[in-house]
mmCIF file of C-alpha atoms and ligand atoms in Angstrom:
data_model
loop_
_atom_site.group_PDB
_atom_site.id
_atom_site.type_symbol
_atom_site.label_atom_id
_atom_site.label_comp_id
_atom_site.label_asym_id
_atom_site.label_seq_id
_atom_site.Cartn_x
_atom_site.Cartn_y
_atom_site.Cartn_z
ATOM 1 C CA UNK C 1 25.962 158.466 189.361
ATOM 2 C CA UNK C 2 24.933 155.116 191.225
ATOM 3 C CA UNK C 3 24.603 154.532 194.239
ATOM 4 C CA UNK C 4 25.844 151.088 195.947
ATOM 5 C CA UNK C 5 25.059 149.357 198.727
ATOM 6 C CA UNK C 6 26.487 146.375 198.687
ATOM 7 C CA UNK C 7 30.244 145.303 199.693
ATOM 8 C CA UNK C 8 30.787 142.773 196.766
ATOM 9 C CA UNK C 9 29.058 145.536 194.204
ATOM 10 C CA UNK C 10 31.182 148.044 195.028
ATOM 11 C CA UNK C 11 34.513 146.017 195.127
ATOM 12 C CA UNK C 12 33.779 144.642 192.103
ATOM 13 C CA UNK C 13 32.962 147.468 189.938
ATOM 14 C CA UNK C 14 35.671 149.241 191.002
ATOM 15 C CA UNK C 15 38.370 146.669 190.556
ATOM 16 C CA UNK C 16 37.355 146.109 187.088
ATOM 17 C CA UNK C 17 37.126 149.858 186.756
ATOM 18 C CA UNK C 18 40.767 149.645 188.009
ATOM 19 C CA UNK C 19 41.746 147.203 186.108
ATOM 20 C CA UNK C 20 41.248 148.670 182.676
ATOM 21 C CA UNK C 21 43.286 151.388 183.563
ATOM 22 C CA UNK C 22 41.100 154.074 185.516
ATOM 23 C CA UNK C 23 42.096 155.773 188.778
ATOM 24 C CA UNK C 24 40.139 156.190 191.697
ATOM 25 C CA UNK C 25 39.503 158.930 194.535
ATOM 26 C CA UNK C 26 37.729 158.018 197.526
ATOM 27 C CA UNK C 27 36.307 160.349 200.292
ATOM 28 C CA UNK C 28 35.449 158.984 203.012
ATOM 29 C CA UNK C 29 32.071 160.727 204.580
ATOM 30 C CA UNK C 30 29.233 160.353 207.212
ATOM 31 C CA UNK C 31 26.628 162.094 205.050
ATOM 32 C CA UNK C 32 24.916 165.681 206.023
ATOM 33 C CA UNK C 33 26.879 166.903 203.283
ATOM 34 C CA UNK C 34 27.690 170.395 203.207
ATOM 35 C CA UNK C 35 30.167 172.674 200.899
ATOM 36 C CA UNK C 36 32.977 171.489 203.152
ATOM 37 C CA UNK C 37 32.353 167.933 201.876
ATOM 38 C CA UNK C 38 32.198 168.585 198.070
ATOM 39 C CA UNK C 39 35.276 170.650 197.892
ATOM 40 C CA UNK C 40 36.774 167.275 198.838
ATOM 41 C CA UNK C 41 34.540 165.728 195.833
ATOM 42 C CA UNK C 42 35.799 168.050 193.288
ATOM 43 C CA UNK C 43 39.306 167.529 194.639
ATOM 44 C CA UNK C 44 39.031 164.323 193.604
ATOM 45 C CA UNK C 45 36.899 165.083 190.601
ATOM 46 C CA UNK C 46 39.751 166.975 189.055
ATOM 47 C CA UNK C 47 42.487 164.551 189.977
ATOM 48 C CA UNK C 48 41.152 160.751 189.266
ATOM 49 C CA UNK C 49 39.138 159.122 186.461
ATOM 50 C CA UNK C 50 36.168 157.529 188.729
ATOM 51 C CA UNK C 51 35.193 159.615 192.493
ATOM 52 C CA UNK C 52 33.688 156.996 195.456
ATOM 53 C CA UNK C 53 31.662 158.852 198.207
ATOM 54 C CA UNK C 54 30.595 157.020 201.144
ATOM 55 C CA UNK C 55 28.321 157.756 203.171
ATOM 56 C CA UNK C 56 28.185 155.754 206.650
ATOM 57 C CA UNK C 57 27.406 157.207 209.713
ATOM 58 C CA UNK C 58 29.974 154.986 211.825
ATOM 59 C CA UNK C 59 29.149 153.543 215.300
ATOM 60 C CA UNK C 60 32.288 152.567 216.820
ATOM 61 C CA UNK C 61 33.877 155.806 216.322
ATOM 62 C CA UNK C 62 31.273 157.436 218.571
ATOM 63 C CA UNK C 63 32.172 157.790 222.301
ATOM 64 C CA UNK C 64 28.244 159.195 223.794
ATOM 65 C CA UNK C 65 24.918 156.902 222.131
ATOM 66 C CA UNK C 66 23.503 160.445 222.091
ATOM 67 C CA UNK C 67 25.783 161.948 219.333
ATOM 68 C CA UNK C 68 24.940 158.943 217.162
ATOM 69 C CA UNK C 69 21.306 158.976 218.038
ATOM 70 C CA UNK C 70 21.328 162.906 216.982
ATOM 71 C CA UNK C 71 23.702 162.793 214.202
ATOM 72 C CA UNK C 72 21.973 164.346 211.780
ATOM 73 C CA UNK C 73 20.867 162.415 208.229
ATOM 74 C CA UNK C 74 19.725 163.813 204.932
ATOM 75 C CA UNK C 75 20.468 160.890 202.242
ATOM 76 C CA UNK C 76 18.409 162.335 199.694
ATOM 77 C CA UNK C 77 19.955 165.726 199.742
ATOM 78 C CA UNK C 78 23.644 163.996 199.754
ATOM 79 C CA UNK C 79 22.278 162.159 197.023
ATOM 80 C CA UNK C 80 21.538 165.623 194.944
ATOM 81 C CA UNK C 81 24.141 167.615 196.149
ATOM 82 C CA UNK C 82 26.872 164.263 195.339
ATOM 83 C CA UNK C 83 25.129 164.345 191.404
ATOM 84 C CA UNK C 84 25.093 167.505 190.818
ATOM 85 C CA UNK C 85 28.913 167.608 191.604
ATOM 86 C CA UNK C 86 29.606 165.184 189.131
ATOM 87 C CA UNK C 87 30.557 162.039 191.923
ATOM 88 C CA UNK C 88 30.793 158.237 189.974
ATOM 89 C CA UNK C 89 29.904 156.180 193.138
ATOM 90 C CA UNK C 90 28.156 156.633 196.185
ATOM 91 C CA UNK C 91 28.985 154.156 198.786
ATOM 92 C CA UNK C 92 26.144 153.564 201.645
ATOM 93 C CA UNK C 93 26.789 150.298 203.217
ATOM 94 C CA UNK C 94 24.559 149.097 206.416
ATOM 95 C CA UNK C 95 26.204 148.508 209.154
ATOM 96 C CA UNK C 96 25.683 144.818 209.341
ATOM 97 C CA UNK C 97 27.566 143.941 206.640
ATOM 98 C CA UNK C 98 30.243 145.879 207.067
ATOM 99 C CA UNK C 99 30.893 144.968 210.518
ATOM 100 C CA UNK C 100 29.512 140.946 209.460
ATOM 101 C CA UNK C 101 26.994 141.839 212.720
ATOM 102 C CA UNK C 102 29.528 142.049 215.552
ATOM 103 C CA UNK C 103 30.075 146.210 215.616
ATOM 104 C CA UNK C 104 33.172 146.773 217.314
ATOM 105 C CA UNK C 105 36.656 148.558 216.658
ATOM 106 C CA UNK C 106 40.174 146.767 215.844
ATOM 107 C CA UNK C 107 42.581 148.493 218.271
ATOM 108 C CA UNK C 108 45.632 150.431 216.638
ATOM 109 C CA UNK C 109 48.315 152.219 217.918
ATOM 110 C CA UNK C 110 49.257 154.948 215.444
ATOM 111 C CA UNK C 111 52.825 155.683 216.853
ATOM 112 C CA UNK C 112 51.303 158.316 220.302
ATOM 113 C CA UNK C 113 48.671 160.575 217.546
ATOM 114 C CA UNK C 114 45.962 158.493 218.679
ATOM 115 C CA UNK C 115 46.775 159.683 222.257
ATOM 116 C CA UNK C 116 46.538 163.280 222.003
ATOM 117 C CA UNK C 117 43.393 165.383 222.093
ATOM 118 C CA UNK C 118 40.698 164.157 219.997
ATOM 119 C CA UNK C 119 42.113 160.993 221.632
ATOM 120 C CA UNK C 120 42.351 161.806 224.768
ATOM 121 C CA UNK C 121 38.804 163.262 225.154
ATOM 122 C CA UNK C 122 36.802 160.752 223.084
ATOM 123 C CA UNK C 123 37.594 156.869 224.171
ATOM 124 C CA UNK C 124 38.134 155.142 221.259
ATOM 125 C CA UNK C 125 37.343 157.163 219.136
ATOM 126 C CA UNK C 126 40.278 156.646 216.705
ATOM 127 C CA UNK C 127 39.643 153.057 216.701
ATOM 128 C CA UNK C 128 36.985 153.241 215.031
ATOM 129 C CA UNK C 129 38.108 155.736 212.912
ATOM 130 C CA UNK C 130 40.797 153.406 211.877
ATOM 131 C CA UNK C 131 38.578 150.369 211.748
ATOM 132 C CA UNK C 132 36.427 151.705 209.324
ATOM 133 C CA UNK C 133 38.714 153.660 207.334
ATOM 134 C CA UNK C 134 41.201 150.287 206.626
ATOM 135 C CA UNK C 135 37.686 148.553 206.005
ATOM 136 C CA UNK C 136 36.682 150.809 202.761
ATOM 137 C CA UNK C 137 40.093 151.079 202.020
ATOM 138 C CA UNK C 138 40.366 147.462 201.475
ATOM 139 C CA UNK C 139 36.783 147.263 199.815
ATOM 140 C CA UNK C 140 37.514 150.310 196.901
ATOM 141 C CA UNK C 141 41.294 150.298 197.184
ATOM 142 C CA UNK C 142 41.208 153.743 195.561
ATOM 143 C CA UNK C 143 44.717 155.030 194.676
ATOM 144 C CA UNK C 144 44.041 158.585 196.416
ATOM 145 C CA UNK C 145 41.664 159.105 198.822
ATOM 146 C CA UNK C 146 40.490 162.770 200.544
ATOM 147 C CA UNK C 147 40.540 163.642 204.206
ATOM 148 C CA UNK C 148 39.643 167.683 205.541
ATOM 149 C CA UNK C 149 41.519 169.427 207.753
ATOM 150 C CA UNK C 150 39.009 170.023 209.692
ATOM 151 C CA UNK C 151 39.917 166.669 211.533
ATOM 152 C CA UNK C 152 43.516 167.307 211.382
ATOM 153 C CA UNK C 153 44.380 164.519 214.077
ATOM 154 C CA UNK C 154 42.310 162.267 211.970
ATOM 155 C CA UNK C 155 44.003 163.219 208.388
ATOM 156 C CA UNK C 156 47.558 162.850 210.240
ATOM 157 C CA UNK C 157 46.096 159.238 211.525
ATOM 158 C CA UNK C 158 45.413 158.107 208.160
ATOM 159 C CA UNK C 159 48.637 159.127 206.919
ATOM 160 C CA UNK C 160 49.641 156.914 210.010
ATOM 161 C CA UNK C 161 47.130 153.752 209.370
ATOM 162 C CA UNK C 162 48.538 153.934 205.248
ATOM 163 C CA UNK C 163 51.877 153.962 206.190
ATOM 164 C CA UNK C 164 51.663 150.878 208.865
ATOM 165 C CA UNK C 165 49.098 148.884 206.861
ATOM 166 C CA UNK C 166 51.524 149.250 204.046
ATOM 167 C CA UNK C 167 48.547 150.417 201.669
ATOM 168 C CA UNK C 168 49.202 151.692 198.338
ATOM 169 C CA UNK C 169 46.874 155.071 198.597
ATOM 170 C CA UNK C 170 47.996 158.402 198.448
ATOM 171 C CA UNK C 171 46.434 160.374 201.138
ATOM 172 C CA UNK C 172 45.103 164.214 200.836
ATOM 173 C CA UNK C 173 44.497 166.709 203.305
ATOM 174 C CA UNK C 174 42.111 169.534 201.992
ATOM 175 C CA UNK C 175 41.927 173.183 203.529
ATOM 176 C CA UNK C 176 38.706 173.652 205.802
ATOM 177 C CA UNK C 177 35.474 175.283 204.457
ATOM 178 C CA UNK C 178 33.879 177.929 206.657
ATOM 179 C CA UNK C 179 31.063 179.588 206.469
ATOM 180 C CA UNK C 180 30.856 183.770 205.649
ATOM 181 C CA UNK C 181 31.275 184.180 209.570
ATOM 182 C CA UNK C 182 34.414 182.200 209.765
ATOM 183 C CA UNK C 183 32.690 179.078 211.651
ATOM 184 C CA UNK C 184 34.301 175.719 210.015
ATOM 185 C CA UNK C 185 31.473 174.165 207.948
ATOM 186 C CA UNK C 186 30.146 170.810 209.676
ATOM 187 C CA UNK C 187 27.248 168.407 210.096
ATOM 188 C CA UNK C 188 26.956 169.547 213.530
ATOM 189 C CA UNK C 189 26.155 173.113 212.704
ATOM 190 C CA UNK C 190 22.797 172.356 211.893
ATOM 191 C CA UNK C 191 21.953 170.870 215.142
ATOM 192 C CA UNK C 192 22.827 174.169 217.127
ATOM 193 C CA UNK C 193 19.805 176.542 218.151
ATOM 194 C CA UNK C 194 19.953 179.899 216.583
ATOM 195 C CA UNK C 195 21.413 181.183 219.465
ATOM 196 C CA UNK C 196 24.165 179.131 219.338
ATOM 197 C CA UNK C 197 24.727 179.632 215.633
ATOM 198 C CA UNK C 198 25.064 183.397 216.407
ATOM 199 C CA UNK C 199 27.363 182.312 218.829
ATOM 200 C CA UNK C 200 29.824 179.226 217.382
ATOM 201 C CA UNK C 201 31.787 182.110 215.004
ATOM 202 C CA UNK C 202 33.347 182.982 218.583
ATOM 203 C CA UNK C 203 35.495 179.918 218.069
ATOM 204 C CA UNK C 204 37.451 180.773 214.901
ATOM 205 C CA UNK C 205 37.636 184.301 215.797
ATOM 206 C CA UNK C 206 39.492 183.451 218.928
ATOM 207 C CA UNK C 207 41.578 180.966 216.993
ATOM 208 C CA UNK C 208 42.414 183.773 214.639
ATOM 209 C CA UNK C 209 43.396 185.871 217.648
ATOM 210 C CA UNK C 210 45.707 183.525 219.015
ATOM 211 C CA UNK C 211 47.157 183.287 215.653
ATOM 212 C CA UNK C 212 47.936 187.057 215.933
ATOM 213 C CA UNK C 213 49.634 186.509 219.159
ATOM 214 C CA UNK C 214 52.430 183.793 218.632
ATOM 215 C CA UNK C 215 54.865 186.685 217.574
ATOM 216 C CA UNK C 216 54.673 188.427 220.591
ATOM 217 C CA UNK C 217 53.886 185.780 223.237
ATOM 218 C CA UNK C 218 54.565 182.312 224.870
ATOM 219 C CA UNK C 219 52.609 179.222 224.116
ATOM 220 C CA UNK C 220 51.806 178.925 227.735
ATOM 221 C CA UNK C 221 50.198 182.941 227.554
ATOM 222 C CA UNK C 222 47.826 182.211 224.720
ATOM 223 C CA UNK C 223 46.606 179.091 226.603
ATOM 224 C CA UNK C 224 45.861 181.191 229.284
ATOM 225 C CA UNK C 225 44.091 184.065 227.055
ATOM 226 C CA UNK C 226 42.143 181.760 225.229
ATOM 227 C CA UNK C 227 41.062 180.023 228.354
ATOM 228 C CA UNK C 228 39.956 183.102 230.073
ATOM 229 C CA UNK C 229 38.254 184.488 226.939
ATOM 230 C CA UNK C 230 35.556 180.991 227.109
ATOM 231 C CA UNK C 231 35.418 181.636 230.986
ATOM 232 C CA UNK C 232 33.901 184.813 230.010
ATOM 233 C CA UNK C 233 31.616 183.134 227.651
ATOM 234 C CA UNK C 234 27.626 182.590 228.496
ATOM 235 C CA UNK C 235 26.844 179.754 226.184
ATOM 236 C CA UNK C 236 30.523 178.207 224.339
ATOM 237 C CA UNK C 237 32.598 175.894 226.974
ATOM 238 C CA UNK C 238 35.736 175.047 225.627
ATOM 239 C CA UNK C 239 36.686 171.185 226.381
ATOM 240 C CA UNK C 240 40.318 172.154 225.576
ATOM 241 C CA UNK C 241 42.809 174.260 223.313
ATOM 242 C CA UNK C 242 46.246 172.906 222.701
ATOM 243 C CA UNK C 243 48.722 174.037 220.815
ATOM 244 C CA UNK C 244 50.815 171.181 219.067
ATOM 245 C CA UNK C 245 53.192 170.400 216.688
ATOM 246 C CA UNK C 246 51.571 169.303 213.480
ATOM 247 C CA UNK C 247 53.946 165.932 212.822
ATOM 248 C CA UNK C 248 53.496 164.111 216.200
ATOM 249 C CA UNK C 249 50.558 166.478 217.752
ATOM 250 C CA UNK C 250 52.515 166.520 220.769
ATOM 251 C CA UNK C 251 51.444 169.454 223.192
ATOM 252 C CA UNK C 252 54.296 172.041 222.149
ATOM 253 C CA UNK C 253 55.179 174.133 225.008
ATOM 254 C CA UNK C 254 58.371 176.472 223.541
ATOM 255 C CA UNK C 255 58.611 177.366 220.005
ATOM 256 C CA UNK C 256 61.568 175.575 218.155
ATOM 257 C CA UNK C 257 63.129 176.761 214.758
ATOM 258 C CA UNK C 258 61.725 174.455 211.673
ATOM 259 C CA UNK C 259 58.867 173.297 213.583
ATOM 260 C CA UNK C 260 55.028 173.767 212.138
ATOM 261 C CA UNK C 261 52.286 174.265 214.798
ATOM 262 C CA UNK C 262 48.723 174.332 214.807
ATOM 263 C CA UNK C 263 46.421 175.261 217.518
ATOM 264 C CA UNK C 264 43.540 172.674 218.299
ATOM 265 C CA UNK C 265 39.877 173.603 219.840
ATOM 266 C CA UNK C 266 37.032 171.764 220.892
ATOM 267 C CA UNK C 267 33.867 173.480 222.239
ATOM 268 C CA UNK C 268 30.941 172.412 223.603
ATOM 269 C CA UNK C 269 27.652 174.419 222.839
ATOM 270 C CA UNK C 270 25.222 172.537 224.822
ATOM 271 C CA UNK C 271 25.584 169.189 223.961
ATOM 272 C CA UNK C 272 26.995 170.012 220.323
ATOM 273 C CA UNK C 273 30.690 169.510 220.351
ATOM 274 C CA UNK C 274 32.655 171.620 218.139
ATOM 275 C CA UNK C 275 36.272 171.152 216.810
ATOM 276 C CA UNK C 276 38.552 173.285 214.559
ATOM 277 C CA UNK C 277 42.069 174.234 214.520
ATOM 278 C CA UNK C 278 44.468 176.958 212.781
ATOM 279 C CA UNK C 279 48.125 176.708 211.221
ATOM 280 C CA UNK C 280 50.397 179.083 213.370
HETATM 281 P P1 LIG U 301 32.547 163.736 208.156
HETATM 282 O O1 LIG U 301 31.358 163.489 207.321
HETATM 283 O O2 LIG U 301 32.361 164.801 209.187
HETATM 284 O O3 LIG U 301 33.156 162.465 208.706
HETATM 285 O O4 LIG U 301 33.640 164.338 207.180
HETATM 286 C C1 LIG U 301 34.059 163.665 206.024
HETATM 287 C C2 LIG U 301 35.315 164.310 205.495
HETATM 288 O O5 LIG U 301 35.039 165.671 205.177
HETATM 289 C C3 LIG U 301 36.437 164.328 206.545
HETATM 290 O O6 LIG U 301 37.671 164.074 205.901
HETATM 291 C C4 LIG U 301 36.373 165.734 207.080
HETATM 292 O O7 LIG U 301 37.603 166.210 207.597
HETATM 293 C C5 LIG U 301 35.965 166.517 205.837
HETATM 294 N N1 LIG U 301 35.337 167.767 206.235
HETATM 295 C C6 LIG U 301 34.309 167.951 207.103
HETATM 296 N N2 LIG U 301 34.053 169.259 207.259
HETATM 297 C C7 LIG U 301 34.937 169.931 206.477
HETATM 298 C C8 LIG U 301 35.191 171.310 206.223
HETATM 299 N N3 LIG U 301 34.483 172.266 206.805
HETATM 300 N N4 LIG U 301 36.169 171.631 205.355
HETATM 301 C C9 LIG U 301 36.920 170.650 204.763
HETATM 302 N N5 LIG U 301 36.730 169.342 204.969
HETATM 303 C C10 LIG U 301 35.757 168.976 205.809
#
């Protein structure tokens, strides 16, 4: 495995790589690895002939200083965790270069996604999603690259950025990776006080539960249950739950025939925000 650094390195290799025939998978990542991370490495492991990781903690996609401050880093455990694996190319730019020392987000419209939610809650956030995303793209123009469910809204935002850049990558959404107590696996996690910990498995189980509802009640009833259940709660504050359908994550309020939905959480434990979400 090596590990580059450097933007003209890594295009390079991998065009040459590419041009004698190879195929590569890129996953996009911000590092703090965890199990939820690799399955997205072995993904790729199984399905190309060279896998890119990068690891770069992004700035512009990050509404509060504090979360980048706190976000946590462990490079040389990535590093380990990314060999053992089997991964061909770890990717960990510096900031300056990538952003040629003026940090700041190109502005997209991705057709309304980038206005629900995730959007709606963290300014500009998907601008710098998409900034950074369209910049590695264009660096390791990999031919597939892997995205978790986990950020739904983001994965259907690539889709959205491929499609209107008029990219030639193949974009994958991977199932989420959750821990024995159902909690989604995440970088996060391991900022949360043991207290918390015990208490963050409260937010799948309530997803499940309004899973287990949509037979017998309205939209508009399990917003309502799930919002009284985190009233209820001492130390989980839910920022919101939606329930949208999963093409144009607009906030579905009747069921219609040949529809898929998902239901959409985000939690706040403390200062830790929490997302996940659940196919209906
Ligand atoms: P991040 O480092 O949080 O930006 O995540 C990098 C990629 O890993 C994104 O495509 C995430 O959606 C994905 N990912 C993060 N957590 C999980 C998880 N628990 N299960 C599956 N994919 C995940």
């Amino acid at each position: 495995m090596k590990v580059i650094s450097e933007i003209r390195e890594i295009s390079n290799t991998l065009s040459r790589l590419k041009s004698s025939n190879n195929t590569i998978g890129l996953i996009p990542t911000m590092g703090a690895l965890h199990k939820g991370h690799i399955s997205l490495v072995e993904k790729s492991i199984a399905e190309n002939d060279i896998t890119v990781v990068s690891i770069f903690v992004n700035p512009t996609q990050f509404d509060k200083q504090e979360d980048l401050t706190n976000y946590p880093i462990t490079i040389e455990k990535d590093l380990e965790l990314l060999e053992k694996s089997g991964c061909d190319f770890v990717f960990t730019p510096k900031a300056n270069e990538i952003y040629d020392n003026n940090i700041s987000s190109q502005k997209f419209l991705f057709d309304g996604l980038e206005q629900q939610m995730e959007g709606k809650h963290r300014a500009g956030h998907f601008d710098g999603v998409g900034t950074i995303v369209k910049k590695f793209f264009l660096i390791t123009m990999p031919n597939i690259a892997y995205f978790g469910e986990k950020d739904f809204q983001q994965l259907q935002i690539i889709k959205k950025l491929v499609e209107l850049e008029k990219l030639d990558i193949k974009i994958i959404g991977c199932p989420i990776h959750r821990e024995e107590d159902g909690l989604a696996m995440s970088s996060r996690n391991t900022r949360l006080t043991d207290q918390q910990r015990k208490d963050a498995p409260f937010i799948y189980k309530t997803l499940k539960e309004a899973q287990n509802k949509i037979a017998k009640h309205s939209f508009t009833e399990i917003n309502s249950w799930v919002s009284e259940q985190f009233k209820k709660h001492k130390t989980l504050n839910l920022e919101y739950f939606e329930i949208a359908e999963e093409d144009t994550l607009k906030t579905a309020i009747k069921r219609e025939n040949n529809k898929k939905y998902r239901a959409f959480i985000a939690v706040f434990a403390d200062k830790i925000r929490l997302i996940d979400n659940i196919s209906l």
